[in-house]
mmCIF file of N, CA and C in Angstrom:
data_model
loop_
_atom_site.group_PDB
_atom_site.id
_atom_site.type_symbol
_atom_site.label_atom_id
_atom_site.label_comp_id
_atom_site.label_asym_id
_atom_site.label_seq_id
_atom_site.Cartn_x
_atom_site.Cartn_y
_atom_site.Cartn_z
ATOM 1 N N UNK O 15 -7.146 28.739 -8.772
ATOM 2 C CA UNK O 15 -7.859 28.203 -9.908
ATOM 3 C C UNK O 15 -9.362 28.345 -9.663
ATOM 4 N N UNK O 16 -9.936 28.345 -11.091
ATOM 5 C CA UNK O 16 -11.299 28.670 -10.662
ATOM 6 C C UNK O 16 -12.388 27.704 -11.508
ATOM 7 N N UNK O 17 -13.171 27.536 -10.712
ATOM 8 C CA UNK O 17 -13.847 25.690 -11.710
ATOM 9 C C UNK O 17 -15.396 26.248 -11.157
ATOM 10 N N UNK O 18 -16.026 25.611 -12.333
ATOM 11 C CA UNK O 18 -17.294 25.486 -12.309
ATOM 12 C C UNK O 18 -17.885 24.303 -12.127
ATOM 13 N N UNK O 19 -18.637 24.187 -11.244
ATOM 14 C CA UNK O 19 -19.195 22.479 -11.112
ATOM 15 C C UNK O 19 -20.417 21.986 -11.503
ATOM 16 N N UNK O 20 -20.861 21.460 -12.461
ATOM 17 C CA UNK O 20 -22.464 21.622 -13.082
ATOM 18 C C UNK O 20 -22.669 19.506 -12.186
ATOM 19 N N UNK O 21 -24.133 20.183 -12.025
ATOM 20 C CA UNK O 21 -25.206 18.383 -11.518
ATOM 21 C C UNK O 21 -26.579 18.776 -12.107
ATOM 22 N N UNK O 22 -26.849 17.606 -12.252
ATOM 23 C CA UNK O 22 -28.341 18.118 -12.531
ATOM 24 C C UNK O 22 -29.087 16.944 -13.596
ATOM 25 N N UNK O 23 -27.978 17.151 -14.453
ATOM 26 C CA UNK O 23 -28.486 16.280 -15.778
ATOM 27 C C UNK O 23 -29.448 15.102 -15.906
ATOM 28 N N UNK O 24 -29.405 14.772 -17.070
ATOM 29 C CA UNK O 24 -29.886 13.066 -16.809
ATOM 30 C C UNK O 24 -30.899 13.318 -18.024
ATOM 31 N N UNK O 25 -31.840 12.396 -17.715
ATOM 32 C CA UNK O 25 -33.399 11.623 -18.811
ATOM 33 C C UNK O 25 -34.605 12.208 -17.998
ATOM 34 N N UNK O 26 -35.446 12.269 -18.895
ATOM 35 C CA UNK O 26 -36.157 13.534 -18.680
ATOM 36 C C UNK O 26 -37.348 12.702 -19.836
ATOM 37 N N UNK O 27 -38.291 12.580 -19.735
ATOM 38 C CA UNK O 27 -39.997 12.112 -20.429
ATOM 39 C C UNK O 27 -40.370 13.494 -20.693
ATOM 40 N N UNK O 28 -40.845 14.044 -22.234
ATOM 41 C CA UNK O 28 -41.011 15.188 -22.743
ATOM 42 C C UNK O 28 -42.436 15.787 -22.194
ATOM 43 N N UNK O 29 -42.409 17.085 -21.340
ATOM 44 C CA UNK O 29 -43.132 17.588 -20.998
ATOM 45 C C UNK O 29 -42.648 17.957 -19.337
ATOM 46 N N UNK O 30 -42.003 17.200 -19.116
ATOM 47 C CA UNK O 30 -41.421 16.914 -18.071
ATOM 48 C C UNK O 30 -40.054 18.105 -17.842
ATOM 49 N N UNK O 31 -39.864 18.528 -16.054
ATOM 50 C CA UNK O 31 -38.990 19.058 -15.588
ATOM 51 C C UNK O 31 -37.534 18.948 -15.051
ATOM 52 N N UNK O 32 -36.826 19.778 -15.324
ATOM 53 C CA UNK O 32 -35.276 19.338 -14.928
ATOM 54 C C UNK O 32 -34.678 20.828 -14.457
ATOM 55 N N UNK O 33 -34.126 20.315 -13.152
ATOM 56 C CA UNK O 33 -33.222 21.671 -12.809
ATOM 57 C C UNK O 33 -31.421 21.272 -12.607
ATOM 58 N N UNK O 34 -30.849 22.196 -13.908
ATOM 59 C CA UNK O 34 -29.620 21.990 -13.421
ATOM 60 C C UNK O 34 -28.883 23.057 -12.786
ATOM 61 N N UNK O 35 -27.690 22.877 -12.257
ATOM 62 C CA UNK O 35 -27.326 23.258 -11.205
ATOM 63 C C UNK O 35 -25.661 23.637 -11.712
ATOM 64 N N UNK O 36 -25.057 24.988 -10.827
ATOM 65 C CA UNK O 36 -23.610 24.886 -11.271
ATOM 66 C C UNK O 36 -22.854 26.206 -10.383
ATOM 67 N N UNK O 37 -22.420 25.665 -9.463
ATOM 68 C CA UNK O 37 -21.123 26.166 -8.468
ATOM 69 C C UNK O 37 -20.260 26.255 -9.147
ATOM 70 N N UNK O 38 -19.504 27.683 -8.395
ATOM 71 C CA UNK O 38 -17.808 28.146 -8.791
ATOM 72 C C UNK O 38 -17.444 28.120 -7.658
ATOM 73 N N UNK O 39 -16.495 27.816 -7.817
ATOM 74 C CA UNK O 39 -15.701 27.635 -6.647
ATOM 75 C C UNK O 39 -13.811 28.408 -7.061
ATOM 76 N N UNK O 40 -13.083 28.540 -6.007
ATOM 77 C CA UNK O 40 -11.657 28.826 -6.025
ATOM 78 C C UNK O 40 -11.465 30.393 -5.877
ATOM 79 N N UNK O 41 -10.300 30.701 -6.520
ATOM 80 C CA UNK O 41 -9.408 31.899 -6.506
ATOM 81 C C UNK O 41 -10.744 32.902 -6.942
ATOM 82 N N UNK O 42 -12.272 33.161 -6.329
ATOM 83 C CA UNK O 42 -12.812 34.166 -6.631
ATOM 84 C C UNK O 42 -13.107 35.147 -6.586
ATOM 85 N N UNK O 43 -12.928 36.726 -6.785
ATOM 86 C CA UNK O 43 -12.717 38.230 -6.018
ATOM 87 C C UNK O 43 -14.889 38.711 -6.286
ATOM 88 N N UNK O 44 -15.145 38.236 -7.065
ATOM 89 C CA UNK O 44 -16.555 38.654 -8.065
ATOM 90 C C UNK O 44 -16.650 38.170 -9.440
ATOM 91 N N UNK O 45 -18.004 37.412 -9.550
ATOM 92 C CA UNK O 45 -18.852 37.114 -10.217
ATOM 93 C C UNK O 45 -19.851 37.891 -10.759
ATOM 94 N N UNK O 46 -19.419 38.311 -12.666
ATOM 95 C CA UNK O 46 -20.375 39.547 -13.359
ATOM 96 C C UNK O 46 -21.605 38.291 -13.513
ATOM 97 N N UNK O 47 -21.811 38.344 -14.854
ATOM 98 C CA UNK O 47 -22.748 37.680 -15.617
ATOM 99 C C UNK O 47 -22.545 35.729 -15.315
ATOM 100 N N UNK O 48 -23.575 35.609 -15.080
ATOM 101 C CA UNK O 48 -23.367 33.598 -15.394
ATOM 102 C C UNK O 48 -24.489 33.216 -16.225
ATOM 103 N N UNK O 49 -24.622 32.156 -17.263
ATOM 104 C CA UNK O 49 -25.316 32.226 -18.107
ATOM 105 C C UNK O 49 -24.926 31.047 -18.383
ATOM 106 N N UNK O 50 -26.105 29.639 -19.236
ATOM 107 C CA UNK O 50 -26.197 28.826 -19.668
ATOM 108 C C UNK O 50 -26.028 28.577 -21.182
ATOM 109 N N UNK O 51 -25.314 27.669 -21.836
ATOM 110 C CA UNK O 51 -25.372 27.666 -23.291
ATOM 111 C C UNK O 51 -25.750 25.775 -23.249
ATOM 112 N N UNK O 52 -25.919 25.534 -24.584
ATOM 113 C CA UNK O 52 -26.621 24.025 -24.426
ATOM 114 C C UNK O 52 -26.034 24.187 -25.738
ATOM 115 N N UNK O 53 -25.590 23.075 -26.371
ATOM 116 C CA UNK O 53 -25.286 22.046 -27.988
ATOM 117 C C UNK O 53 -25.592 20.670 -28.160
ATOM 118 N N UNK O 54 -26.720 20.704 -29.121
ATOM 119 C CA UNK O 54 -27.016 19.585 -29.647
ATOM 120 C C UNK O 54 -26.729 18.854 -30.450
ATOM 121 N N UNK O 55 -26.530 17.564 -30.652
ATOM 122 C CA UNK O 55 -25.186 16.944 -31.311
ATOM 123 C C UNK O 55 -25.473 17.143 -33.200
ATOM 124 N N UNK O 56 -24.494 17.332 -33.726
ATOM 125 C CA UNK O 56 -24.284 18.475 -34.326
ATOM 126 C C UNK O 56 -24.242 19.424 -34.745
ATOM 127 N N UNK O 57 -24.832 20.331 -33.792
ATOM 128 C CA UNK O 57 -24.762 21.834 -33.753
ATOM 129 C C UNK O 57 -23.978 22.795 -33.289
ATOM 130 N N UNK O 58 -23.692 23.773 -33.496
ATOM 131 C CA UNK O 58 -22.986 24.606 -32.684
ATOM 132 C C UNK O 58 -23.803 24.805 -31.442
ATOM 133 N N UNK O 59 -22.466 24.975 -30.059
ATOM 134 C CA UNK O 59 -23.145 25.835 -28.828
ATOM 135 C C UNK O 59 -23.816 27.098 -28.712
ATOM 136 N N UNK O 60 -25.140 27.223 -28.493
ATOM 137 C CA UNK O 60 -25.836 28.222 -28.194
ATOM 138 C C UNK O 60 -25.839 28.991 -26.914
ATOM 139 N N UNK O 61 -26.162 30.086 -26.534
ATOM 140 C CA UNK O 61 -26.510 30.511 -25.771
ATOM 141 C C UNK O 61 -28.332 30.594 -25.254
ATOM 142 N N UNK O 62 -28.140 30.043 -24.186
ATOM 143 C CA UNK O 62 -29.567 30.019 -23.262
ATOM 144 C C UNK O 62 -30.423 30.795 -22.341
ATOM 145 N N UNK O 63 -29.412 31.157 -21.719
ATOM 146 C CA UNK O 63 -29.753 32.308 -20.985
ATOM 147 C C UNK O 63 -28.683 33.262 -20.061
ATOM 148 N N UNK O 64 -28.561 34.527 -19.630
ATOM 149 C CA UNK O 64 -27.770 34.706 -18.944
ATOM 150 C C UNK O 64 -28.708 35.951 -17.829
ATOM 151 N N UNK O 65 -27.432 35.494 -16.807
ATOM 152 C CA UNK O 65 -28.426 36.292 -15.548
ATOM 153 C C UNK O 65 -27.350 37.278 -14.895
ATOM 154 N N UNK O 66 -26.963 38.657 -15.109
ATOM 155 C CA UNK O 66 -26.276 39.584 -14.031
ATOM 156 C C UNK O 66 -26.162 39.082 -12.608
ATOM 157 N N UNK O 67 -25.039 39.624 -11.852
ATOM 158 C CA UNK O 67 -24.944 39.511 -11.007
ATOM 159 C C UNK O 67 -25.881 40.186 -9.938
ATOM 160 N N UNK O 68 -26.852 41.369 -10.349
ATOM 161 C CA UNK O 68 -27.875 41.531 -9.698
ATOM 162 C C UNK O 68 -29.578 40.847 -9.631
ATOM 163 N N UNK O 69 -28.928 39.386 -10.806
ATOM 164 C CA UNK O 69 -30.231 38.947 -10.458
ATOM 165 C C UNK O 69 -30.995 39.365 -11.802
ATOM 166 N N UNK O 70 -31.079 40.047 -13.062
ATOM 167 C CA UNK O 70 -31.940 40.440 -14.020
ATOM 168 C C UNK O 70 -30.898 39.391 -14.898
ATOM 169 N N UNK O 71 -32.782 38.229 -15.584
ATOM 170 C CA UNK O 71 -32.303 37.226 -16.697
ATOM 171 C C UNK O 71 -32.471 38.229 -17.967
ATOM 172 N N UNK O 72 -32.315 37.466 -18.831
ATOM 173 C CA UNK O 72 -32.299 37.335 -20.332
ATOM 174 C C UNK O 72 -31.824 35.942 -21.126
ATOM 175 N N UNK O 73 -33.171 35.705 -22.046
ATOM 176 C CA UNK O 73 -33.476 34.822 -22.255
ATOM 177 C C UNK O 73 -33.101 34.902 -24.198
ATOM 178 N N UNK O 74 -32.803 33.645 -24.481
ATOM 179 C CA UNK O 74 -31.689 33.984 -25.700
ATOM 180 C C UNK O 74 -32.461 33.125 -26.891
ATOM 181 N N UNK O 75 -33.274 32.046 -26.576
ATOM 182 C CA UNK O 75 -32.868 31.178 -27.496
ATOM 183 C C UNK O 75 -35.410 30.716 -27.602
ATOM 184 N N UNK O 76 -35.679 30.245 -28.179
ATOM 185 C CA UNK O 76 -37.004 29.942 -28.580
ATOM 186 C C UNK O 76 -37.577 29.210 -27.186
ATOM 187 N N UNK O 77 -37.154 28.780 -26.492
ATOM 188 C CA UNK O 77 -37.680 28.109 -25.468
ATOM 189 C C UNK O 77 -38.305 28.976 -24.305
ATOM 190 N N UNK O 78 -37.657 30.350 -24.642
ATOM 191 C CA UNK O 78 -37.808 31.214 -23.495
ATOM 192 C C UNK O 78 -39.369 31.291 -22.698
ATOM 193 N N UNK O 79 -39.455 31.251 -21.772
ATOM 194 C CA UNK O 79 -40.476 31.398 -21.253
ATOM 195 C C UNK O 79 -40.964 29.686 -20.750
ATOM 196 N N UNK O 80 -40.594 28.770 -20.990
ATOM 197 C CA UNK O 80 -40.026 27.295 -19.992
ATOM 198 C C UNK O 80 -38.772 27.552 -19.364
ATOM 199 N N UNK O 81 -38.330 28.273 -19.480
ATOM 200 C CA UNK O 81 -36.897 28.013 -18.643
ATOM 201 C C UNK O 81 -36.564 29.122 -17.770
ATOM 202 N N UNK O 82 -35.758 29.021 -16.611
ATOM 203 C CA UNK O 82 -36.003 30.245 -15.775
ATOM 204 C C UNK O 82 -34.605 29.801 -15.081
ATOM 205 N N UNK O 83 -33.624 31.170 -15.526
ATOM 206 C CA UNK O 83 -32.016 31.304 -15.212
ATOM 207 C C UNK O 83 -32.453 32.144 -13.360
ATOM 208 N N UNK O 84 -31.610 31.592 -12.579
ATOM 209 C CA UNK O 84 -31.627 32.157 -11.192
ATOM 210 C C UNK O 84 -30.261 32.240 -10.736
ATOM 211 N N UNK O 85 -29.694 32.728 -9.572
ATOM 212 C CA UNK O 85 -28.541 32.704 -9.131
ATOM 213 C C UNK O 85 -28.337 32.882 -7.422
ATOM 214 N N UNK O 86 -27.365 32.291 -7.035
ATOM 215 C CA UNK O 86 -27.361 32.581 -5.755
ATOM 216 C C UNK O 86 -25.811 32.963 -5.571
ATOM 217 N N UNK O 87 -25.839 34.465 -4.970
ATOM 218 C CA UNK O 87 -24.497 35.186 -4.892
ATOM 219 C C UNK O 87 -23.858 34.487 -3.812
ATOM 220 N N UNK O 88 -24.438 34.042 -2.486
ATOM 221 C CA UNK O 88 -23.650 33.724 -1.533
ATOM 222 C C UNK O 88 -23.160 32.276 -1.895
ATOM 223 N N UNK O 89 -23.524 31.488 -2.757
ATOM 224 C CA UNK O 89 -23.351 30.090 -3.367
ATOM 225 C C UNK O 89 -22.197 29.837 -4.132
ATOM 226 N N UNK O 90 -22.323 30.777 -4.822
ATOM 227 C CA UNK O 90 -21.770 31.483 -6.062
ATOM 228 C C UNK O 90 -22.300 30.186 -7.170
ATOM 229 N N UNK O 91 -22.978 30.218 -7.502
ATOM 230 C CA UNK O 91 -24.376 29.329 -8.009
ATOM 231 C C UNK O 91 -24.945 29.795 -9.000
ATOM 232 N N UNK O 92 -25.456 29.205 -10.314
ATOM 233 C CA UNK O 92 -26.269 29.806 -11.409
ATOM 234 C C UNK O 92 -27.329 28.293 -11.193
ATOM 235 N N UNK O 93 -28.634 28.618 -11.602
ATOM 236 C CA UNK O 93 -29.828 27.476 -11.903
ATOM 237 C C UNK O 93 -30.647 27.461 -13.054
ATOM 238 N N UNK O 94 -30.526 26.858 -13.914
ATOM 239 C CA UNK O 94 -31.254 26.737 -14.909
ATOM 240 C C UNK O 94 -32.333 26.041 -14.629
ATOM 241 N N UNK O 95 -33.793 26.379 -14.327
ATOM 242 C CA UNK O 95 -34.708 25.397 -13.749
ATOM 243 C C UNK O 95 -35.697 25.412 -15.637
ATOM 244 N N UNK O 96 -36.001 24.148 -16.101
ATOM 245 C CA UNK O 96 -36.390 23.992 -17.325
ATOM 246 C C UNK O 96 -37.489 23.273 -17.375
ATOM 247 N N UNK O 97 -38.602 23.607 -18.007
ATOM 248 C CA UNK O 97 -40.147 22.970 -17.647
ATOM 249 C C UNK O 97 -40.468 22.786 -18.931
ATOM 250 N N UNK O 98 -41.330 21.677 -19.257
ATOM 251 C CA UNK O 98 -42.431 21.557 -20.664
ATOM 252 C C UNK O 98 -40.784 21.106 -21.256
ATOM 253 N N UNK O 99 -40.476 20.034 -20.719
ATOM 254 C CA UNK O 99 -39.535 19.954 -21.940
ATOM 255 C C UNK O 99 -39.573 19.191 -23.188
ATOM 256 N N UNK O 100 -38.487 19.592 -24.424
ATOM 257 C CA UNK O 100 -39.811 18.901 -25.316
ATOM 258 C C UNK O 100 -37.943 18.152 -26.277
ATOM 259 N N UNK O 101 -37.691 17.276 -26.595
ATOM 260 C CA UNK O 101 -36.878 16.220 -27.279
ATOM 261 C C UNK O 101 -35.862 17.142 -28.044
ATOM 262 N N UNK O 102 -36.344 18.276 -28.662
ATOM 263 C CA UNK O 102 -35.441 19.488 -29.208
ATOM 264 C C UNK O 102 -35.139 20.049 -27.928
ATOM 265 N N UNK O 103 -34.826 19.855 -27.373
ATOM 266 C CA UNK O 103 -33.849 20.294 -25.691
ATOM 267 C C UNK O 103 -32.729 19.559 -25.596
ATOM 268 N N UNK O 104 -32.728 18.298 -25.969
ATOM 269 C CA UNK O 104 -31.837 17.200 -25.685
ATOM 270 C C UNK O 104 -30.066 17.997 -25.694
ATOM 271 N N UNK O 105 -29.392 17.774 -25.426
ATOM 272 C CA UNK O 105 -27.773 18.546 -25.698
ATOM 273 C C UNK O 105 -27.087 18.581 -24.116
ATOM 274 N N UNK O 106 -25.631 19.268 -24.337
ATOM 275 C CA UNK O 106 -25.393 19.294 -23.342
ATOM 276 C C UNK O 106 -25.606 20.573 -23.002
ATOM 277 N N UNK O 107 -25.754 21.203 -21.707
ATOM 278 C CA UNK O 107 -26.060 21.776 -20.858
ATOM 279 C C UNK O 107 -24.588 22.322 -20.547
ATOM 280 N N UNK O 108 -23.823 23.612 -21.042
ATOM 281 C CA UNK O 108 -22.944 24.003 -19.966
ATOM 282 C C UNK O 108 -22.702 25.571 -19.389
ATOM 283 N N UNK O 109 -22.248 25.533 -17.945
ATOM 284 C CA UNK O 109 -22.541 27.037 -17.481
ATOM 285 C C UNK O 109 -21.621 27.618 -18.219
ATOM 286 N N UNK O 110 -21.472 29.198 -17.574
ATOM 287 C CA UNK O 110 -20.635 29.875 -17.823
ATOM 288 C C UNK O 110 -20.537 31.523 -16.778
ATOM 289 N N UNK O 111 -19.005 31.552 -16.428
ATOM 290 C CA UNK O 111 -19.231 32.881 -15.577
ATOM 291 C C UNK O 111 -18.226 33.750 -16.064
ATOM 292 N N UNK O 112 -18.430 34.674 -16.000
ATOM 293 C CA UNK O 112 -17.332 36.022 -15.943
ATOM 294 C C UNK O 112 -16.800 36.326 -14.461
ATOM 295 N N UNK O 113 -15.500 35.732 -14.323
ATOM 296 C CA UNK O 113 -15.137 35.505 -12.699
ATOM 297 C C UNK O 113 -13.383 36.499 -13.047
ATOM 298 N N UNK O 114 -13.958 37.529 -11.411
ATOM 299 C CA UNK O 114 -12.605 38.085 -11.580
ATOM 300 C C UNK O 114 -12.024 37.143 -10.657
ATOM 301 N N UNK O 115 -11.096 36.776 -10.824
ATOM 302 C CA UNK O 115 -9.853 36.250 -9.110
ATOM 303 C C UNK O 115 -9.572 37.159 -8.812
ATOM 304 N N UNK O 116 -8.920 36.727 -7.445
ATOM 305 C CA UNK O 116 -8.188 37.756 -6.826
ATOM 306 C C UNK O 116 -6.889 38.545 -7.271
ATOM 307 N N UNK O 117 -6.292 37.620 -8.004
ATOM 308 C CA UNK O 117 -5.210 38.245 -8.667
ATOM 309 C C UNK O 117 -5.004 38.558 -10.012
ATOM 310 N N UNK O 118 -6.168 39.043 -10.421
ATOM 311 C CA UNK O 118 -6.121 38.986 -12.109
ATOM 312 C C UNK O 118 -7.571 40.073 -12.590
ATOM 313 N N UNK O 119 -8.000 39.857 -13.880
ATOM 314 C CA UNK O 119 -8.948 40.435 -14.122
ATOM 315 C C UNK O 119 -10.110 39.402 -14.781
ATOM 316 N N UNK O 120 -11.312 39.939 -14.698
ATOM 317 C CA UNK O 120 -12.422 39.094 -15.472
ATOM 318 C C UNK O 120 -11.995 37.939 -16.484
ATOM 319 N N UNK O 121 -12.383 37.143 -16.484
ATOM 320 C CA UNK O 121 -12.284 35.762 -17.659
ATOM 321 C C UNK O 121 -13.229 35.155 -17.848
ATOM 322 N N UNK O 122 -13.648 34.450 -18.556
ATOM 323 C CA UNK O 122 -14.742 33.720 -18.399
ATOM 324 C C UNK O 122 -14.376 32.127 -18.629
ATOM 325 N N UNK O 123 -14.832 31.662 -17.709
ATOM 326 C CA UNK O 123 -14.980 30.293 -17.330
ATOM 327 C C UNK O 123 -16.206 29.421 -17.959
ATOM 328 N N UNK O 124 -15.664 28.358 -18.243
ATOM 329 C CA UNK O 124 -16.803 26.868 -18.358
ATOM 330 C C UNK O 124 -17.106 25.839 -17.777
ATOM 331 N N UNK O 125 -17.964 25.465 -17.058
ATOM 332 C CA UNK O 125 -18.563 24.174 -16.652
ATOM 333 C C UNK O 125 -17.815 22.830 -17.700
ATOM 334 N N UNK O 126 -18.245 22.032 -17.208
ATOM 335 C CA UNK O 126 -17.865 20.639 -17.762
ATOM 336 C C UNK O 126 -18.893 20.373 -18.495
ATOM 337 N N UNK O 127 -20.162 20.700 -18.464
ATOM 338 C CA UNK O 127 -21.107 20.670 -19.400
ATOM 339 C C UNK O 127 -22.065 19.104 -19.090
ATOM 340 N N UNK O 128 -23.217 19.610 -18.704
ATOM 341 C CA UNK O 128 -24.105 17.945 -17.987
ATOM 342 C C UNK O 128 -24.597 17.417 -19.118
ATOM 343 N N UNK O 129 -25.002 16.518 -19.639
ATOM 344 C CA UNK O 129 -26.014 15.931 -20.659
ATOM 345 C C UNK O 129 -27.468 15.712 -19.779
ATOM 346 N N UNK O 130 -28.226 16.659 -20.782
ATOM 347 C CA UNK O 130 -29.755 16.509 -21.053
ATOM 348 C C UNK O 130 -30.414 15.900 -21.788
ATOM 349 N N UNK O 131 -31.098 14.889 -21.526
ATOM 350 C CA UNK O 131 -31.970 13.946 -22.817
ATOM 351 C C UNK O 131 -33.405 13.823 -22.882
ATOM 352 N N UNK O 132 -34.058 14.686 -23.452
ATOM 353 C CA UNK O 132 -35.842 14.346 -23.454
ATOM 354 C C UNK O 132 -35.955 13.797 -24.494
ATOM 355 N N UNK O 133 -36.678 12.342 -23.472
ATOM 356 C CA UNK O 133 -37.085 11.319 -24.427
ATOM 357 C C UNK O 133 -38.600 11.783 -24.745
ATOM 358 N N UNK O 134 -39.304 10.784 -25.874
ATOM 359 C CA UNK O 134 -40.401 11.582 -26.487
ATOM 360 C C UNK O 134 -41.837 10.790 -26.025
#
């Protein structure tokens, strides 16, 4: 089995920084793409950012350029580090990977998804 583990979350004073965080763990052969999506309560889930497995982001959504997608292969780890944050951020926060197992082919997986709240 293969699980994603997101920490990070929490309350956050607007202008202010937050880094979240999110391990895979289990049955893993390689990790393509991992990438962040966030939904704010009643919105659909967006996409935030996503980062290759060699390390090149892309940035999806208006915030770009506060937020900075990283990864660590030996971790098997994605980081959303998020700066200047501003109350239209608020949502949950969840990863996402394209994980082959060992016995199967690519799928993509979800985090449990952290809650983010910038207060104003």
């Amino acid at each position: 089995q293969v699980q994603l583990v997101e920490s990070g979350g929490g309350l956050v004073q607007a202008g202010g920084s937050l880094n979240v965080s999110c391990v895979a763990s289990g049955n893993i052969f390689h990790i393509n793409d991992m990438r962040w999506y966030r939904q704010a309560p009643g919105r659909q889930r967006e996409l935030v950012a996503t980062i290759t497995s060699g390390g090149t982001p892309t940035y999806e959504f208006s915030g770009q350029g506060r937020f900075t997608i990283s990864r660590d292969n030996v971790e098997n780890a994605v980081y959303l580090m998020m700066n200047s944050l501003k109350p239209e951020d608020t949502g949950v926060y969840y990863c996402n990977a394209d994980v082959r197992a060992w016995n199967s082919a690519y799928m993509g997986y979800w985090g449990q998804g952290t809650q983010v709240t910038v207060s104003s």
